[in-house]
mmCIF file of C-alpha atoms and ligand atoms in Angstrom:
data_model
loop_
_atom_site.group_PDB
_atom_site.id
_atom_site.type_symbol
_atom_site.label_atom_id
_atom_site.label_comp_id
_atom_site.label_asym_id
_atom_site.label_seq_id
_atom_site.Cartn_x
_atom_site.Cartn_y
_atom_site.Cartn_z
ATOM 1 C CA MET A 1 112.840 107.847 102.181
ATOM 2 C CA PRO A 2 112.143 104.064 102.141
ATOM 3 C CA THR A 3 111.825 102.124 98.893
ATOM 4 C CA LEU A 4 109.078 99.518 98.477
ATOM 5 C CA TYR A 5 109.688 96.685 96.012
ATOM 6 C CA ASP A 6 106.191 95.717 95.013
ATOM 7 C CA ASP A 7 103.780 94.566 92.305
ATOM 8 C CA LEU A 8 100.344 96.168 91.986
ATOM 9 C CA LEU A 9 98.868 92.673 91.506
ATOM 10 C CA SER A 10 100.110 91.621 94.949
ATOM 11 C CA GLY A 11 97.862 91.683 98.007
ATOM 12 C CA ASN A 12 100.972 91.250 100.159
ATOM 13 C CA GLY A 13 102.383 94.412 98.578
ATOM 14 C CA TYR A 14 99.018 96.134 99.042
ATOM 15 C CA LYS A 15 99.140 95.574 102.824
ATOM 16 C CA VAL A 16 102.299 97.692 102.911
ATOM 17 C CA ARG A 17 100.963 100.359 100.488
ATOM 18 C CA LEU A 18 97.795 100.666 102.573
ATOM 19 C CA VAL A 19 99.675 101.085 105.857
ATOM 20 C CA LEU A 20 102.134 103.570 104.315
ATOM 21 C CA ALA A 21 99.172 105.587 102.960
ATOM 22 C CA GLN A 22 97.256 105.510 106.247
ATOM 23 C CA LEU A 23 100.302 106.560 108.231
ATOM 24 C CA GLY A 24 101.182 109.292 105.709
ATOM 25 C CA ILE A 25 104.695 107.933 105.121
ATOM 26 C CA ALA A 26 106.354 109.063 101.881
ATOM 27 C CA TYR A 27 108.138 106.324 99.939
ATOM 28 C CA ARG A 28 109.507 105.330 96.564
ATOM 29 C CA ARG A 29 107.862 102.350 94.845
ATOM 30 C CA VAL A 30 109.676 99.987 92.484
ATOM 31 C CA GLN A 31 107.325 97.829 90.387
ATOM 32 C CA LEU A 32 108.560 94.254 89.798
ATOM 33 C CA ASP A 33 106.323 92.024 87.682
ATOM 34 C CA VAL A 34 106.045 88.657 89.457
ATOM 35 C CA ILE A 35 104.545 86.941 86.409
ATOM 36 C CA LYS A 36 107.616 88.019 84.386
ATOM 37 C CA ARG A 37 109.780 86.711 87.287
ATOM 38 C CA GLU A 38 111.346 90.137 87.852
ATOM 39 C CA THR A 39 111.792 89.238 91.555
ATOM 40 C CA ARG A 40 114.206 86.452 90.571
ATOM 41 C CA THR A 41 116.917 88.571 88.936
ATOM 42 C CA PRO A 42 120.426 88.352 90.468
ATOM 43 C CA GLU A 43 120.120 92.057 91.346
ATOM 44 C CA PHE A 44 116.882 91.617 93.339
ATOM 45 C CA LEU A 45 118.021 88.318 94.912
ATOM 46 C CA LYS A 46 120.846 90.315 96.515
ATOM 47 C CA LYS A 47 118.170 92.396 98.251
ATOM 48 C CA ASN A 48 115.828 89.502 99.136
ATOM 49 C CA PRO A 49 117.374 86.028 98.680
ATOM 50 C CA ASN A 50 113.822 84.625 98.929
ATOM 51 C CA GLY A 51 113.039 86.274 95.567
ATOM 52 C CA ARG A 52 109.698 87.709 96.592
ATOM 53 C CA ILE A 53 108.007 91.063 97.032
ATOM 54 C CA PRO A 54 107.068 93.022 99.066
ATOM 55 C CA ALA A 55 110.396 94.142 100.496
ATOM 56 C CA LEU A 56 111.010 97.507 102.135
ATOM 57 C CA GLU A 57 114.473 99.037 101.842
ATOM 58 C CA LEU A 58 115.133 101.400 104.726
ATOM 59 C CA ASP A 59 117.287 104.541 104.623
ATOM 60 C CA ASP A 60 120.296 102.683 106.091
ATOM 61 C CA GLY A 61 120.093 100.033 103.315
ATOM 62 C CA THR A 62 118.453 97.318 105.456
ATOM 63 C CA VAL A 63 115.989 95.321 103.382
ATOM 64 C CA LEU A 64 112.963 93.997 105.276
ATOM 65 C CA PRO A 65 110.909 91.366 103.403
ATOM 66 C CA GLU A 66 107.659 89.614 104.494
ATOM 67 C CA SER A 67 104.513 91.738 104.335
ATOM 68 C CA ASN A 68 103.382 91.145 107.908
ATOM 69 C CA ALA A 69 106.849 91.886 109.345
ATOM 70 C CA ILE A 70 106.928 95.114 107.322
ATOM 71 C CA ILE A 71 103.520 96.345 108.482
ATOM 72 C CA PHE A 72 104.344 95.363 112.084
ATOM 73 C CA TYR A 73 107.510 97.475 111.836
ATOM 74 C CA LEU A 74 105.694 100.435 110.258
ATOM 75 C CA ALA A 75 102.737 100.346 112.651
ATOM 76 C CA ASP A 76 104.719 100.055 115.892
ATOM 77 C CA GLY A 77 104.046 103.128 118.027
ATOM 78 C CA THR A 78 100.922 104.076 116.030
ATOM 79 C CA PRO A 79 97.213 103.369 116.652
ATOM 80 C CA LEU A 80 97.417 100.551 114.066
ATOM 81 C CA LEU A 81 99.307 98.325 116.544
ATOM 82 C CA PRO A 82 98.114 98.075 120.166
ATOM 83 C CA GLU A 83 100.530 98.611 123.050
ATOM 84 C CA ASP A 84 98.858 96.026 125.289
ATOM 85 C CA ARG A 85 100.878 92.812 125.509
ATOM 86 C CA LEU A 86 97.969 90.420 124.936
ATOM 87 C CA GLU A 87 96.511 92.506 122.102
ATOM 88 C CA ARG A 88 99.904 92.585 120.338
ATOM 89 C CA ALA A 89 99.985 88.794 120.582
ATOM 90 C CA GLN A 90 96.433 88.632 119.214
ATOM 91 C CA VAL A 91 97.493 90.810 116.260
ATOM 92 C CA LEU A 92 100.274 88.291 115.610
ATOM 93 C CA GLN A 93 97.800 85.431 116.093
ATOM 94 C CA TRP A 94 95.665 86.710 113.181
ATOM 95 C CA MET A 95 98.686 87.564 111.043
ATOM 96 C CA PHE A 96 100.067 84.026 111.453
ATOM 97 C CA PHE A 97 96.591 82.668 110.666
ATOM 98 C CA GLU A 98 96.617 84.801 107.530
ATOM 99 C CA GLN A 99 99.987 83.474 106.414
ATOM 100 C CA TYR A 100 99.298 79.808 107.219
ATOM 101 C CA SER A 101 95.576 79.203 106.675
ATOM 102 C CA HIS A 102 94.419 82.022 104.403
ATOM 103 C CA GLU A 103 97.040 83.471 102.032
ATOM 104 C CA PRO A 104 98.513 80.150 100.769
ATOM 105 C CA ASN A 105 95.001 79.188 99.674
ATOM 106 C CA ILE A 106 93.049 82.310 98.736
ATOM 107 C CA ALA A 107 95.969 84.365 97.370
ATOM 108 C CA THR A 108 97.510 81.421 95.553
ATOM 109 C CA VAL A 109 94.278 80.441 93.779
ATOM 110 C CA ARG A 110 93.726 84.093 92.796
ATOM 111 C CA PHE A 111 97.277 84.278 91.422
ATOM 112 C CA TRP A 112 96.789 81.071 89.442
ATOM 113 C CA MET A 113 93.699 82.646 87.823
ATOM 114 C CA HIS A 114 96.020 85.321 86.396
ATOM 115 C CA LEU A 115 98.249 82.718 84.684
ATOM 116 C CA PRO A 116 97.683 81.823 81.023
ATOM 117 C CA GLU A 117 97.290 78.142 81.973
ATOM 118 C CA LEU A 118 97.626 75.861 85.005
ATOM 119 C CA SER A 119 100.307 73.178 85.352
ATOM 120 C CA GLU A 120 99.234 69.581 86.043
ATOM 121 C CA LEU A 121 100.220 70.020 89.721
ATOM 122 C CA GLN A 122 98.211 73.243 90.012
ATOM 123 C CA LYS A 123 95.174 71.468 88.522
ATOM 124 C CA VAL A 124 95.433 68.840 91.289
ATOM 125 C CA LEU A 125 96.014 71.345 94.088
ATOM 126 C CA ILE A 126 93.331 73.871 93.216
ATOM 127 C CA GLN A 127 90.388 72.019 94.805
ATOM 128 C CA PRO A 128 92.051 71.331 98.196
ATOM 129 C CA LYS A 129 93.269 74.933 98.236
ATOM 130 C CA ARG A 130 89.750 76.146 97.502
ATOM 131 C CA GLU A 131 88.374 74.063 100.391
ATOM 132 C CA ALA A 132 91.066 75.320 102.769
ATOM 133 C CA GLY A 133 90.357 78.897 101.608
ATOM 134 C CA TYR A 134 86.674 78.528 102.472
ATOM 135 C CA ALA A 135 87.630 77.080 105.878
ATOM 136 C CA ALA A 136 89.669 80.248 106.553
ATOM 137 C CA LEU A 137 86.758 82.445 105.448
ATOM 138 C CA ASP A 138 84.474 80.517 107.831
ATOM 139 C CA VAL A 139 86.825 81.294 110.735
ATOM 140 C CA MET A 140 86.833 84.986 109.816
ATOM 141 C CA GLU A 141 83.041 85.056 109.442
ATOM 142 C CA LEU A 142 82.560 83.517 112.884
ATOM 143 C CA HIS A 143 84.822 86.130 114.474
ATOM 144 C CA LEU A 144 83.316 89.075 112.578
ATOM 145 C CA ALA A 145 79.747 88.016 113.352
ATOM 146 C CA ARG A 146 80.578 88.893 116.974
ATOM 147 C CA ASN A 147 83.256 91.579 116.597
ATOM 148 C CA ASP A 148 83.638 94.678 114.415
ATOM 149 C CA TRP A 149 87.417 94.215 114.183
ATOM 150 C CA PHE A 150 89.903 91.397 114.709
ATOM 151 C CA VAL A 151 91.643 92.740 117.841
ATOM 152 C CA GLY A 152 90.778 95.052 120.696
ATOM 153 C CA GLY A 153 87.606 96.537 119.200
ATOM 154 C CA ARG A 154 89.489 98.724 116.753
ATOM 155 C CA TYR A 155 91.143 98.755 113.333
ATOM 156 C CA THR A 156 94.673 97.306 113.448
ATOM 157 C CA ILE A 157 97.198 95.729 111.104
ATOM 158 C CA ALA A 158 95.439 92.394 111.742
ATOM 159 C CA ASP A 159 92.534 93.822 109.721
ATOM 160 C CA VAL A 160 94.945 95.080 107.051
ATOM 161 C CA ALA A 161 96.623 91.665 106.747
ATOM 162 C CA LEU A 162 93.308 89.829 106.375
ATOM 163 C CA TYR A 163 91.548 92.414 104.211
ATOM 164 C CA ALA A 164 94.259 92.379 101.526
ATOM 165 C CA TYR A 165 93.370 89.048 99.918
ATOM 166 C CA THR A 166 89.845 88.568 101.296
ATOM 167 C CA HIS A 167 88.410 91.564 99.422
ATOM 168 C CA VAL A 168 89.756 90.222 96.110
ATOM 169 C CA ALA A 169 88.904 86.557 96.807
ATOM 170 C CA GLU A 170 86.261 86.636 94.066
ATOM 171 C CA GLU A 171 89.084 87.175 91.535
ATOM 172 C CA GLY A 172 90.069 83.628 92.529
ATOM 173 C CA GLU A 173 86.468 82.499 91.987
ATOM 174 C CA PHE A 174 85.658 82.226 95.682
ATOM 175 C CA THR A 175 82.065 83.304 96.242
ATOM 176 C CA LEU A 176 81.532 85.604 99.214
ATOM 177 C CA ALA A 177 77.726 85.350 98.973
ATOM 178 C CA ARG A 178 77.256 83.660 102.355
ATOM 179 C CA TYR A 179 79.800 85.809 104.200
ATOM 180 C CA ASP A 180 77.642 88.727 105.361
ATOM 181 C CA ALA A 181 79.776 89.673 108.374
ATOM 182 C CA ILE A 182 82.913 89.735 106.190
ATOM 183 C CA LYS A 183 81.177 91.983 103.643
ATOM 184 C CA ARG A 184 80.043 94.401 106.381
ATOM 185 C CA TRP A 185 83.652 94.483 107.674
ATOM 186 C CA PHE A 186 84.844 95.370 104.123
ATOM 187 C CA GLY A 187 82.689 98.502 104.406
ATOM 188 C CA ARG A 188 84.225 99.416 107.758
ATOM 189 C CA VAL A 189 87.783 98.921 106.466
ATOM 190 C CA GLU A 190 87.051 100.924 103.315
ATOM 191 C CA SER A 191 85.772 103.871 105.348
ATOM 192 C CA ARG A 192 88.979 104.206 107.398
ATOM 193 C CA PRO A 193 90.874 107.492 106.841
ATOM 194 C CA GLY A 194 93.585 107.176 104.201
ATOM 195 C CA TYR A 195 92.121 104.011 102.654
ATOM 196 C CA ILE A 196 93.417 103.293 99.136
ATOM 197 C CA PRO A 197 92.314 100.561 96.713
ATOM 198 C CA ILE A 198 94.624 97.676 95.757
ATOM 199 C CA THR A 199 95.158 99.144 92.288
ATOM 200 C CA GLN A 200 96.733 102.334 93.689
ATOM 201 C CA GLY A 201 100.505 102.583 93.680
HETATM 202 N N1 GSH B 1 105.081 85.532 102.977
HETATM 203 C C1 GSH B 1 105.414 86.522 102.004
HETATM 204 C C2 GSH B 1 104.896 86.074 100.643
HETATM 205 C C3 GSH B 1 105.465 86.926 99.534
HETATM 206 C C4 GSH B 1 105.038 86.419 98.167
HETATM 207 O O1 GSH B 1 104.572 85.289 98.008
HETATM 208 N N2 GSH B 1 105.221 87.288 97.176
HETATM 209 C C5 GSH B 1 104.837 86.959 95.832
HETATM 210 C C6 GSH B 1 103.888 88.021 95.286
HETATM 211 S S1 GSH B 1 102.444 88.156 96.310
HETATM 212 C C7 GSH B 1 106.081 86.967 94.954
HETATM 213 O O2 GSH B 1 106.912 87.834 95.076
HETATM 214 N N3 GSH B 1 106.194 86.004 94.047
HETATM 215 C C8 GSH B 1 107.243 85.967 93.084
HETATM 216 C C9 GSH B 1 108.018 84.681 93.088
HETATM 217 O O3 GSH B 1 107.801 83.831 93.976
HETATM 218 O O4 GSH B 1 108.838 84.549 92.197
HETATM 219 C C10 GSH B 1 104.815 87.887 102.394
HETATM 220 O O5 GSH B 1 103.821 87.901 103.141
HETATM 221 O O6 GSH B 1 105.355 88.920 101.991
#
């Protein structure tokens, strides 16, 4: 049975929990508190030298970090990842977009809101990150105004990757008021079989 190193606060961890739940895969979950820096212990750094969760430890001891790599691995051969060559590339297209244009802005600002206080650098960076976060939401809104899902007309791990931090963006004080297509897509994601909320371990 695989072991997931995770933190219930983490949207990156939630991507993996959601896919595991929807695929009905049994697993062990180890909670590491990122605010208490429990991912930076010598013991965990041996598993993931990058000191971050999520990381999935497979039965043979291989440790796979990076949320989008983990869900790609889990979803391969299931309806959550298309077989078509172009559609697989489009899934990756949205997952790279998530990691470059979305998560470093929306997830980071949300995380900062959970800290007792911001550093001077964080105070400077928060406004540009907020603007870049809204730019990513605009791109999603444009796509979802014309499409029910991100790739191939059906629910895939591209939706999982983007849903994880978008649906909690308001915790980072992003307003979703003008994003009607995104809010309708939330409803579609939340009605998929096996859906679990971010708070569920
Ligand atoms: N690109 C990575 C990002 C992982 C990441 O930033 N994890 C955060 C929690 S969401 C973490 O472990 N932070 C603890 C630290 O940096 O010490 C992924 O998608 O998995």
